[in-house]
PDB file of C-alpha atoms and ligand atoms in Angstrom:
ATOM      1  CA  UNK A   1     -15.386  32.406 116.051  1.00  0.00           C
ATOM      2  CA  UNK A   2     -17.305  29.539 117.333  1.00  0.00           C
ATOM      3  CA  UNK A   3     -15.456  29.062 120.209  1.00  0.00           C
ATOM      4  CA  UNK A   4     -16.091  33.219 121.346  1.00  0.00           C
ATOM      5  CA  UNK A   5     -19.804  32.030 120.652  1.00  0.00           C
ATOM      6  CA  UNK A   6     -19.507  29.364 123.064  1.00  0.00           C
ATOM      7  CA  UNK A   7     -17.319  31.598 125.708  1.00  0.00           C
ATOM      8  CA  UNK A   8     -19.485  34.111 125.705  1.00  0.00           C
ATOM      9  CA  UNK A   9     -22.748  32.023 126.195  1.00  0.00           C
ATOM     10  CA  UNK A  10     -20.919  30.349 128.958  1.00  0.00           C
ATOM     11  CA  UNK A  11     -19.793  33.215 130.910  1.00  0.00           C
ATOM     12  CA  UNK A  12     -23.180  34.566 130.762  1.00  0.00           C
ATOM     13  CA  UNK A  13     -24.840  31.203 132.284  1.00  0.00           C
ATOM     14  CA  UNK A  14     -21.786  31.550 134.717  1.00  0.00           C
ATOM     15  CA  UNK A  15     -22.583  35.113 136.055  1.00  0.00           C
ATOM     16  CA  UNK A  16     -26.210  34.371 136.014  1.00  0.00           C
ATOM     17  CA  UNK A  17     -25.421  31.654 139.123  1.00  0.00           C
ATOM     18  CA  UNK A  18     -24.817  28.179 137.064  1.00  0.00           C
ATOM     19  CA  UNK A  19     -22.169  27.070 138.999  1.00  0.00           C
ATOM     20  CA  UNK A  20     -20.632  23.289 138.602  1.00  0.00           C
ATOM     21  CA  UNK A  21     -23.696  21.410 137.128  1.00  0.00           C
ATOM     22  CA  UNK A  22     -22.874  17.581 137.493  1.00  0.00           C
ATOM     23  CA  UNK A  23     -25.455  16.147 135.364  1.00  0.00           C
ATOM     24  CA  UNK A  24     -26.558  17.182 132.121  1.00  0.00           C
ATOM     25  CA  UNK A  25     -30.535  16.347 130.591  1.00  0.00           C
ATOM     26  CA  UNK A  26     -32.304  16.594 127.457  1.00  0.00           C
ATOM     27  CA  UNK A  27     -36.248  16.400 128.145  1.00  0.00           C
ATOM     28  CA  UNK A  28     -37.597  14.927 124.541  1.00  0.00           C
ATOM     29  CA  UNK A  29     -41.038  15.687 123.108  1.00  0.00           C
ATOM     30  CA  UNK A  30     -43.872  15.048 126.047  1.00  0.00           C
ATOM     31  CA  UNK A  31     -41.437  14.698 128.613  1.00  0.00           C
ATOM     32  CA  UNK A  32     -41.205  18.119 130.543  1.00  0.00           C
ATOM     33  CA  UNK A  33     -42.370  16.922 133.731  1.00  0.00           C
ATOM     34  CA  UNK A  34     -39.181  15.843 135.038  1.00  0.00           C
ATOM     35  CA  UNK A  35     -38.819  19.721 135.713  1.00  0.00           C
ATOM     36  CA  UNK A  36     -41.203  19.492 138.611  1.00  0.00           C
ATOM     37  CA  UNK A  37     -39.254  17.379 140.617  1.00  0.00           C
ATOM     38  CA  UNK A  38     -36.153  19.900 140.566  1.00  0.00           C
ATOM     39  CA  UNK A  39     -35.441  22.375 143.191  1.00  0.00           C
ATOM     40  CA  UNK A  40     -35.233  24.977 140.974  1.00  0.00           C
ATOM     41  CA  UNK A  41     -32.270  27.449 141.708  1.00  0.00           C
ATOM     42  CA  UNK A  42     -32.394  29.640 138.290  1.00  0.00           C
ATOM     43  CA  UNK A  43     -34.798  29.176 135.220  1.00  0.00           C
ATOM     44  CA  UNK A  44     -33.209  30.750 132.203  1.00  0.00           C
ATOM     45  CA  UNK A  45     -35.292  31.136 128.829  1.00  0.00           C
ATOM     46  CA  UNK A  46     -33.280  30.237 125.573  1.00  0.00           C
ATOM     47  CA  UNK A  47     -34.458  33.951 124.394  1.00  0.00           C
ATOM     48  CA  UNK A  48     -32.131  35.671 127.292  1.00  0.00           C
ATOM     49  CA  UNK A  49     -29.077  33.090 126.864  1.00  0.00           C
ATOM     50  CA  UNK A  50     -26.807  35.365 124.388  1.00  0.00           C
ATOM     51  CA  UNK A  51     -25.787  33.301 120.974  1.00  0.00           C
ATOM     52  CA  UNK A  52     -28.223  30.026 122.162  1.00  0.00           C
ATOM     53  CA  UNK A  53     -30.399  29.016 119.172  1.00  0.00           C
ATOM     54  CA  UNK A  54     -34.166  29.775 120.006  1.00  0.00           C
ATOM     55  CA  UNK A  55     -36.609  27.175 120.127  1.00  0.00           C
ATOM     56  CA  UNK A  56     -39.399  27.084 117.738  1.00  0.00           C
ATOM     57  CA  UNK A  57     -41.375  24.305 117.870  1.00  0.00           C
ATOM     58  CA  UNK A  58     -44.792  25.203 119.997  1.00  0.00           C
ATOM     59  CA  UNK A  59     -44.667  21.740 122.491  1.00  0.00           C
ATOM     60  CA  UNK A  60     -41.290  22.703 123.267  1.00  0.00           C
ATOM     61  CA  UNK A  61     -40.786  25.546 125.910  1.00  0.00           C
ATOM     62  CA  UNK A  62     -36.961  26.432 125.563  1.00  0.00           C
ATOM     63  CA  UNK A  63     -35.401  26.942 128.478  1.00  0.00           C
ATOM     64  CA  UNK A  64     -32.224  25.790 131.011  1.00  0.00           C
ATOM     65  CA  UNK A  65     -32.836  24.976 134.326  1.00  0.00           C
ATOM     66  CA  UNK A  66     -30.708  24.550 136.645  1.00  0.00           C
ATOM     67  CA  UNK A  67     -31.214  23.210 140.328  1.00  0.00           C
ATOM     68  CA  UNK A  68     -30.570  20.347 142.624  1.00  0.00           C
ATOM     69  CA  UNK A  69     -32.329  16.502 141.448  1.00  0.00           C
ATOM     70  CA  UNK A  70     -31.667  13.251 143.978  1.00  0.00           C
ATOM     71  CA  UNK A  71     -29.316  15.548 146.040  1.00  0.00           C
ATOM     72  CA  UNK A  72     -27.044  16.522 142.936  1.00  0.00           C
ATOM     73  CA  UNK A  73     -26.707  19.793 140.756  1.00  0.00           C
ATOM     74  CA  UNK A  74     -28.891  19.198 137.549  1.00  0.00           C
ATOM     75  CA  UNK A  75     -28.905  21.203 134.286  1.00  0.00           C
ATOM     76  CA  UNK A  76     -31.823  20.517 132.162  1.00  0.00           C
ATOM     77  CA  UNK A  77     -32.783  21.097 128.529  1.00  0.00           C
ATOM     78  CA  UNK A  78     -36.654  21.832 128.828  1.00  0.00           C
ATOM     79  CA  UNK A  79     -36.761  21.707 125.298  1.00  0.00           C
ATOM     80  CA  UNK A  80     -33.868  20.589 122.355  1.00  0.00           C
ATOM     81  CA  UNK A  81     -33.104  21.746 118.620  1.00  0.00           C
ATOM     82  CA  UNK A  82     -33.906  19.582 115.696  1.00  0.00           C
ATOM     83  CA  UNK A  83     -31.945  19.912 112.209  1.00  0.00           C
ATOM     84  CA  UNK A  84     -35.881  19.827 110.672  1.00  0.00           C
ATOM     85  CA  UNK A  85     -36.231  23.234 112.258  1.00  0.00           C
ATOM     86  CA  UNK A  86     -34.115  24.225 110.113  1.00  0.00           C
ATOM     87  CA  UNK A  87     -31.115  24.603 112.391  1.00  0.00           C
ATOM     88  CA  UNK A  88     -27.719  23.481 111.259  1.00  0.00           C
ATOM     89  CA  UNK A  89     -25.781  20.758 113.723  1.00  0.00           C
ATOM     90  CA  UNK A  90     -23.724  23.431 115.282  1.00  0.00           C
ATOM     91  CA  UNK A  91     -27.237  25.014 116.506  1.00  0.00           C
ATOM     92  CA  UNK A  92     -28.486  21.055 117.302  1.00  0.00           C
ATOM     93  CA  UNK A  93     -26.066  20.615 119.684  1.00  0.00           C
ATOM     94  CA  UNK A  94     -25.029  24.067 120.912  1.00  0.00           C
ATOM     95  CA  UNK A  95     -26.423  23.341 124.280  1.00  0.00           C
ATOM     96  CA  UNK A  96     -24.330  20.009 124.579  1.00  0.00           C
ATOM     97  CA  UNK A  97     -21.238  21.888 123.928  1.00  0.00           C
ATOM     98  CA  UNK A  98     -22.674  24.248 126.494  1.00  0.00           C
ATOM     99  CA  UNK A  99     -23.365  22.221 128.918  1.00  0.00           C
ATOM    100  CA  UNK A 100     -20.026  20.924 128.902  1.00  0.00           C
ATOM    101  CA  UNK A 101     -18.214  23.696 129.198  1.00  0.00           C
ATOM    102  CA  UNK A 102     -20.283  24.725 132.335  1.00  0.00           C
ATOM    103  CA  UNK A 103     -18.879  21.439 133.617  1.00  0.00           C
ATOM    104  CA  UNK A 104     -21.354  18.579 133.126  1.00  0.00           C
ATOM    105  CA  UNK A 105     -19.619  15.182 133.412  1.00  0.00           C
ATOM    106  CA  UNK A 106     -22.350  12.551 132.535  1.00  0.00           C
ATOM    107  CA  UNK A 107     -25.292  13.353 130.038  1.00  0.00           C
ATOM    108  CA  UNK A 108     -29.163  12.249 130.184  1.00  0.00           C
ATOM    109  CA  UNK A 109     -31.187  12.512 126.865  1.00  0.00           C
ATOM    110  CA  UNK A 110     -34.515  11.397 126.564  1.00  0.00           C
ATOM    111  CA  UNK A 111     -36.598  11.206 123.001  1.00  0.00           C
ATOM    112  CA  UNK A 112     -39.877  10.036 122.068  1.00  0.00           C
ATOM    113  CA  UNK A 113     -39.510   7.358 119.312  1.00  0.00           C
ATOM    114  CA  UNK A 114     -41.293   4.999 117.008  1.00  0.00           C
ATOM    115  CA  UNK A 115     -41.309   1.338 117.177  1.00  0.00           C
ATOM    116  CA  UNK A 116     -39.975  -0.153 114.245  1.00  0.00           C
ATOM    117  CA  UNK A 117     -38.936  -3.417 116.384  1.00  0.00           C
ATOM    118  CA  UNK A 118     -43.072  -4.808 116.355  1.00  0.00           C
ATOM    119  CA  UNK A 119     -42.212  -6.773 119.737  1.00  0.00           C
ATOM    120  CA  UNK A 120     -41.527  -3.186 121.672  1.00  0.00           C
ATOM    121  CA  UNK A 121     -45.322  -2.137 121.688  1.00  0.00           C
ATOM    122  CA  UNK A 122     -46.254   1.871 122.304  1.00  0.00           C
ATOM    123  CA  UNK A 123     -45.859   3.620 125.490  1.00  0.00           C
ATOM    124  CA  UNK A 124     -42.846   1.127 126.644  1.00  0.00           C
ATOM    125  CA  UNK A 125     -39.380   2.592 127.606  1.00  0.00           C
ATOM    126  CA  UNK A 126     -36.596   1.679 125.100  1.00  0.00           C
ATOM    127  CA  UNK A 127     -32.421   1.930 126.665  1.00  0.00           C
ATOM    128  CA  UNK A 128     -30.339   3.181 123.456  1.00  0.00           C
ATOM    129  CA  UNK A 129     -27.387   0.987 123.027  1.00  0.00           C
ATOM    130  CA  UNK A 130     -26.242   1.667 119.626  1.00  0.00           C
ATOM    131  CA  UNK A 131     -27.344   4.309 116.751  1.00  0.00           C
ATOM    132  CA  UNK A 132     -27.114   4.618 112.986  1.00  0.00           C
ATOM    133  CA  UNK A 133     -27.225   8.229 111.916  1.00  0.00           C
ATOM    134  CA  UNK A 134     -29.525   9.120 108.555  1.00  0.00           C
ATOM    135  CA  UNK A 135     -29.485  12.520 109.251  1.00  0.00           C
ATOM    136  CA  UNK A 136     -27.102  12.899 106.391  1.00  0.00           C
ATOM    137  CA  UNK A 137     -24.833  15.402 108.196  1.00  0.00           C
ATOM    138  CA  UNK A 138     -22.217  15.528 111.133  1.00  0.00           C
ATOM    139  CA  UNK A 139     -22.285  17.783 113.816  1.00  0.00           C
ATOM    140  CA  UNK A 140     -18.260  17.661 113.399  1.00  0.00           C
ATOM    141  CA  UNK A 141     -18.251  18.287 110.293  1.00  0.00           C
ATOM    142  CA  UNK A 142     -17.782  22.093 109.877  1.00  0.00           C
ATOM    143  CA  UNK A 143     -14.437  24.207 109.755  1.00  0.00           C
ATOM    144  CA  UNK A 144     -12.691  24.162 113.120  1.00  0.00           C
ATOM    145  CA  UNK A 145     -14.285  21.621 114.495  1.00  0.00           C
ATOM    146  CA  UNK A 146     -10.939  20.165 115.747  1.00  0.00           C
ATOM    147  CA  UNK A 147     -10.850  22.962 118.220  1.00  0.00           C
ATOM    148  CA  UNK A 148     -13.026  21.147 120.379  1.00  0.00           C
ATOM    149  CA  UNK A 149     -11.544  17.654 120.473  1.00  0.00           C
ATOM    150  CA  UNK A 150     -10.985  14.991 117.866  1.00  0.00           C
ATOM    151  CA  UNK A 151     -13.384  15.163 114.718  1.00  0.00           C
ATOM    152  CA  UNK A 152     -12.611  11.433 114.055  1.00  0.00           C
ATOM    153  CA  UNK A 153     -14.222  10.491 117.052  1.00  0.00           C
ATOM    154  CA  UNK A 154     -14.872   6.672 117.476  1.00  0.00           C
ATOM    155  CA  UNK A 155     -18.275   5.834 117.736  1.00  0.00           C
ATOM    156  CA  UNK A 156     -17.177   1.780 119.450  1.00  0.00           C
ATOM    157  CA  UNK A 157     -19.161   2.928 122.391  1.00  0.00           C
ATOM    158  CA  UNK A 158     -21.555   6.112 122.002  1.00  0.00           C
ATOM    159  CA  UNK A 159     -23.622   4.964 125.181  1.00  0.00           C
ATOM    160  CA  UNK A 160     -22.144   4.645 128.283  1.00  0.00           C
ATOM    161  CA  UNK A 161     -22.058   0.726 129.161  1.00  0.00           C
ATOM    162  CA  UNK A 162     -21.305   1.406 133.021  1.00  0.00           C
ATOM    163  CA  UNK A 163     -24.743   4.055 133.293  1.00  0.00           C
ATOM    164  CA  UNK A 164     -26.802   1.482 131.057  1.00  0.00           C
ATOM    165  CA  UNK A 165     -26.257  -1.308 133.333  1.00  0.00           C
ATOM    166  CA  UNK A 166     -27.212   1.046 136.167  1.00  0.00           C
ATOM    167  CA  UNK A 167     -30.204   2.305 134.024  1.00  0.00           C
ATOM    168  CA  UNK A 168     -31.291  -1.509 133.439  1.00  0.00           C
ATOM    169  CA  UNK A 169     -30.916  -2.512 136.850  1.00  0.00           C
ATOM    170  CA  UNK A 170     -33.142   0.111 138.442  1.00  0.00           C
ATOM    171  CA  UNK A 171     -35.536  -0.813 135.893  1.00  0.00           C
ATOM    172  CA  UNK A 172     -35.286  -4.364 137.077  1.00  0.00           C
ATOM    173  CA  UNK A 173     -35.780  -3.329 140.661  1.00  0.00           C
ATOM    174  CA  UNK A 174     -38.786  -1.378 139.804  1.00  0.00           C
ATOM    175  CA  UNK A 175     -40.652  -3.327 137.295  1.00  0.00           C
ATOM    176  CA  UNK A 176     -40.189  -1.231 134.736  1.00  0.00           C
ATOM    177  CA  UNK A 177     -39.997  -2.746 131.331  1.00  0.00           C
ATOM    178  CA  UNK A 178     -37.302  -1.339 129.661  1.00  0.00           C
ATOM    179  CA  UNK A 179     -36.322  -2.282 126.028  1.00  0.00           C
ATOM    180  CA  UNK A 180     -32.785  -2.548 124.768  1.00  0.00           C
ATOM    181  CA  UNK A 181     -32.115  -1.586 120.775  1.00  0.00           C
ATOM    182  CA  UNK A 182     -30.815   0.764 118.057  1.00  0.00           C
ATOM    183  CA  UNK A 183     -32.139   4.212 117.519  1.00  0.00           C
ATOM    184  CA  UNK A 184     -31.885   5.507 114.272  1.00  0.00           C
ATOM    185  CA  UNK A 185     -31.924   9.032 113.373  1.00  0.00           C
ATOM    186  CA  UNK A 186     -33.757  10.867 110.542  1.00  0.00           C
ATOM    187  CA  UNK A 187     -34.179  14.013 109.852  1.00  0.00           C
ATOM    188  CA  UNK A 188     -38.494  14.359 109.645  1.00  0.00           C
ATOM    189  CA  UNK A 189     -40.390  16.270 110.023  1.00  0.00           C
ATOM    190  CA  UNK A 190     -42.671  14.050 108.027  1.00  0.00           C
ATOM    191  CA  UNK A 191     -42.898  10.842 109.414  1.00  0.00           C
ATOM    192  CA  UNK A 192     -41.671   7.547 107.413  1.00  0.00           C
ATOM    193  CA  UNK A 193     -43.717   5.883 104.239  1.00  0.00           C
ATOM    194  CA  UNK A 194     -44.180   2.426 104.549  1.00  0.00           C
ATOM    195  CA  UNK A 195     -41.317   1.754 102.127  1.00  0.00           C
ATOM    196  CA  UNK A 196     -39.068   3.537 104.412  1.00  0.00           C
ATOM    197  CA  UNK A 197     -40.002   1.292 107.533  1.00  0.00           C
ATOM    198  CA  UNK A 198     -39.607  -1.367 105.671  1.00  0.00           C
ATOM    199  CA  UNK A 199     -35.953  -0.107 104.659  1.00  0.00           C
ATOM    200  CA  UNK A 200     -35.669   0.748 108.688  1.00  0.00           C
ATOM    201  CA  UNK A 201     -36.763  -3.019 109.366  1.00  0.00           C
ATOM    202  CA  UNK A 202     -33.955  -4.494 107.069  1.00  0.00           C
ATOM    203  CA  UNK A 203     -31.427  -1.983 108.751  1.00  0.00           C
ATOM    204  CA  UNK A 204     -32.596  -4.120 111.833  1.00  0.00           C
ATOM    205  CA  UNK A 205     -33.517  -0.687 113.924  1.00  0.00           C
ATOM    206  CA  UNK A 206     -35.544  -1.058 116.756  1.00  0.00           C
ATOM    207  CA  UNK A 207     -36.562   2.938 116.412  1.00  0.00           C
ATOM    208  CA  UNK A 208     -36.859   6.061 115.014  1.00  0.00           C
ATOM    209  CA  UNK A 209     -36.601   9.567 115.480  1.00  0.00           C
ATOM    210  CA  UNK A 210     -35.581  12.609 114.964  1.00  0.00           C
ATOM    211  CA  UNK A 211     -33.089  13.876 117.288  1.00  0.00           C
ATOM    212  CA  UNK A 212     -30.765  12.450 119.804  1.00  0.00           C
ATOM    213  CA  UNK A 213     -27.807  11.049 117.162  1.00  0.00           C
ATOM    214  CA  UNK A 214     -26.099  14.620 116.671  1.00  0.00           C
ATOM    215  CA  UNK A 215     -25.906  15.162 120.610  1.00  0.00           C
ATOM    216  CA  UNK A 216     -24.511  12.002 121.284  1.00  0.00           C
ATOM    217  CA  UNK A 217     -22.001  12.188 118.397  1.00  0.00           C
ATOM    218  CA  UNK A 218     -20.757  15.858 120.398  1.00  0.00           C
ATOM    219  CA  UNK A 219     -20.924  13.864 123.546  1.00  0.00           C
ATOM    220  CA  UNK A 220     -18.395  11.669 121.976  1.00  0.00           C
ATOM    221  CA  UNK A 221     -16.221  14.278 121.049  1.00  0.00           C
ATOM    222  CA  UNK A 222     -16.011  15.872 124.547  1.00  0.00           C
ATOM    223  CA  UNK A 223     -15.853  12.492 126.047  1.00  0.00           C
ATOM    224  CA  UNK A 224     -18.452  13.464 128.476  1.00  0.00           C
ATOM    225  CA  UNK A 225     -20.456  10.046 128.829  1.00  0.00           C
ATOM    226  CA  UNK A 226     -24.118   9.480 128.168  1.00  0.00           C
ATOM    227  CA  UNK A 227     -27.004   7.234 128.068  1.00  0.00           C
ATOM    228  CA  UNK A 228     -30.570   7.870 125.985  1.00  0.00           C
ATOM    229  CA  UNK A 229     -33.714   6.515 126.446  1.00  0.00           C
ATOM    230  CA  UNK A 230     -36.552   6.342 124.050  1.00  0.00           C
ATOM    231  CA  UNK A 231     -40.117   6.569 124.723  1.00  0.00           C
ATOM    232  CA  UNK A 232     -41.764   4.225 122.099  1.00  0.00           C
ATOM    233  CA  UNK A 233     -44.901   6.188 121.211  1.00  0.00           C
ATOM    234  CA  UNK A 234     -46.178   4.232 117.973  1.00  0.00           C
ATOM    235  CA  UNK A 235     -45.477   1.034 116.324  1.00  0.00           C
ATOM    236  CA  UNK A 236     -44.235   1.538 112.676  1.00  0.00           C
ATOM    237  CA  UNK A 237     -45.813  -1.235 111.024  1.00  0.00           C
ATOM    238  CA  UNK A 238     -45.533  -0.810 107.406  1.00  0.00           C
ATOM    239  CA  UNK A 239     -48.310  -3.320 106.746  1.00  0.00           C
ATOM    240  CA  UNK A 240     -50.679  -2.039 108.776  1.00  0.00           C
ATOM    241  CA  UNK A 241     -49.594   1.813 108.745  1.00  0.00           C
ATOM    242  CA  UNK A 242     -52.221   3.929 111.093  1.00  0.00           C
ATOM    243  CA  UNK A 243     -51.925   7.497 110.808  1.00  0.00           C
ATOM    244  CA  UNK A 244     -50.028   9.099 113.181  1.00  0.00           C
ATOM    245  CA  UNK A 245     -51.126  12.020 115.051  1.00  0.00           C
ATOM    246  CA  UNK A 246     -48.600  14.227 116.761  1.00  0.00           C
ATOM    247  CA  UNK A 247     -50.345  15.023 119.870  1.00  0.00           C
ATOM    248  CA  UNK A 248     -51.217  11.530 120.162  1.00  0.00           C
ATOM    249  CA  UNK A 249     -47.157  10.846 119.861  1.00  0.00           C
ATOM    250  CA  UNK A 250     -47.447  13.712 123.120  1.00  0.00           C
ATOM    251  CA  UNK A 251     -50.231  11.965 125.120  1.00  0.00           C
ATOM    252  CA  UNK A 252     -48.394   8.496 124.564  1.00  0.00           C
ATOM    253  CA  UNK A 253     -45.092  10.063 125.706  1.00  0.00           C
ATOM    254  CA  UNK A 254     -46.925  11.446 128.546  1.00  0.00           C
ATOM    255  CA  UNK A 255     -48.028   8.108 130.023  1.00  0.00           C
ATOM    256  CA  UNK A 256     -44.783   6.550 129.747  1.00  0.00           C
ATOM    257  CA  UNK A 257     -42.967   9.791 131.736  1.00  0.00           C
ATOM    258  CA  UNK A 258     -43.547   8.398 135.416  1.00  0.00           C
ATOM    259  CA  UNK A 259     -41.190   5.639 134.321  1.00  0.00           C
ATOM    260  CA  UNK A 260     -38.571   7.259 132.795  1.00  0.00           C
ATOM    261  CA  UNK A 261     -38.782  10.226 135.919  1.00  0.00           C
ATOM    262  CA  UNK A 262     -37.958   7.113 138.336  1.00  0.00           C
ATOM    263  CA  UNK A 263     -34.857   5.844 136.223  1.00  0.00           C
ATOM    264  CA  UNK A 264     -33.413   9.260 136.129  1.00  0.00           C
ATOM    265  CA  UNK A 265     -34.098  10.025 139.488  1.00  0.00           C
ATOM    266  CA  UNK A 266     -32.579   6.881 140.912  1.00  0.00           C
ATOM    267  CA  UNK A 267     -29.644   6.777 138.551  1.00  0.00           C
ATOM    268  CA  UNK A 268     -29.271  10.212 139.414  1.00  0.00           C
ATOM    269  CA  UNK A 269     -28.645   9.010 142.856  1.00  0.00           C
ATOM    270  CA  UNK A 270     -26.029   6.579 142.189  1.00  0.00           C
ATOM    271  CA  UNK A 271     -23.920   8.601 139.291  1.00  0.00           C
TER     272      UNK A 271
HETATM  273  N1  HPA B 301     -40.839   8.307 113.072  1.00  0.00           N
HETATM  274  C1  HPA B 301     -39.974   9.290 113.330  1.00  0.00           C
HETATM  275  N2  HPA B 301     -39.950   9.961 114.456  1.00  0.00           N
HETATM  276  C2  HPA B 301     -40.833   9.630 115.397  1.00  0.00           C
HETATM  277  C3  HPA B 301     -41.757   8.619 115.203  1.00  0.00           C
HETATM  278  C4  HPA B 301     -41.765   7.929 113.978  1.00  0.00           C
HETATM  279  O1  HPA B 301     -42.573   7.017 113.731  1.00  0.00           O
HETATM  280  N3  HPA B 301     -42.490   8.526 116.343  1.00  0.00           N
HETATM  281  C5  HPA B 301     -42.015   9.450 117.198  1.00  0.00           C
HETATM  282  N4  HPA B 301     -41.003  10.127 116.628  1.00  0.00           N
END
């Protein structure tokens, strides 16, 4: 059942001209304008893509594009699914497993974040390199999910070690600050009390969000490797809690984009 979903998405993006994507990308919140710098060869919305879960939240725009990035065939993710939209996992990660199956080998996923590490200050880059899931829920945790690869998936290594040394030496070459830490995923959409940062401080995060875990877990089940980075838009200081204003979360995320454009670019390069 799932599987027909999947085939039949697939051979739609197939006879619509996406032909052997290498790379795989998930543009987070206020981080779109990666888009520009592809030579676009088809522009799909998520509305046309038969069985793809629609995107509803208004900053997002929903679509696949697919074109050529630092000389290699891209498909990107202008826009991802969140479990607080109320989509289940399966629908969260739909357009992993699609992706995949269209032929991706290495995956790119970018998020906007929130500082619960105090010494990572806003707008700063942040390299995942470990997660802990509070999401409550598995993306491989459904009936048949065995169909697609091993449900008991070891998590030793989520993130690629051999693309985050790449990532952290382009950022050395460039001057690019770039964080190392632990994202960990809720589900939102509220943001955190100051009890739960707290809580998030003990678990000895370094950030927060609300995304990013359930791909990464599918990634691992497809063993099609991958490497997130965070944007760190606000610093989650539960004794000195500002309030936090989503399209200040977008303008933050905005600034920081340049820098995480060059990392993908240039990794892009070299993968
Ligand atoms: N909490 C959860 N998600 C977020 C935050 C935060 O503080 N900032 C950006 N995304």
């Amino acid at each position: 059942m799932k599987q027909q979903q999947l085939n039949e998405t697939v051979a739609f993006l197939k006879s619509a001209g996406i032909k052997n994507p290498k790379i795989g990308i998930v543009l987070g919140t206020g981080l779109g304008k990666l888009v520009d710098e592809i030579a676009i060869e088809k522009e799909i919305a998520y509305a046309e893509i038969p069985n793809f879960p629609q995107a509803t939240v208004e900053f997002h725009s929903g679509k696949l594009i697919y074109g050529e990035l630092s000389g290699k065939k891209v498909l990107v993710m202008a826009g991802r699914f969140h479990k607080y939209e109320g989509y289940d996992l399966w629908e969260v990660t739909y357009g992993i497993r699609t992706m995949h199956a269209l032929g991706i080998q290495n995956l790119l996923i970018s998020n906007a974040a929130g500082a619960i590490n105090l010494s990572y200050k806003k707008g700063t880059l942040m390299l995942i390199e470990d997660h802990i899931n509070l999401q409550g829920d598995s993306p491989l945790a459904f009936k048949g999910a065995n169909v697609f690869g091993n449900i008991f998936a070891d998590m030793l290594a989520p993130y690629s070690k051999e693309i985050n040394q790449k990532i952290k030496t382009i950022a050395l070459e460039n001057n690019i600050l770039l964080h190392e830490g632990i994202y960990t995923s809720v589900v939102g959409p509220q943001l955190e009390t100051r009890a739960e940062y707290r809580m998030l401080q003990i678990l000895e995060t370094d950030a927060v969000g609300m995304s990013t875990v359930p791909e990464v877990i599918v990634a691992k089940q497809l063993n099609l490797p991958c490497a997130a980075i965070s944007v760190l838009t606000d610093e989650c200081d539960p004794k000195n809690l500002q309030p936090v204003d989503i399209s200040e979360i977008i303008a933050i995320a905005g600034k920081a984009e340049p820098k995480m454009i060059l990392l993908f670019k240039e990794l892009i390069k070299i993968i």
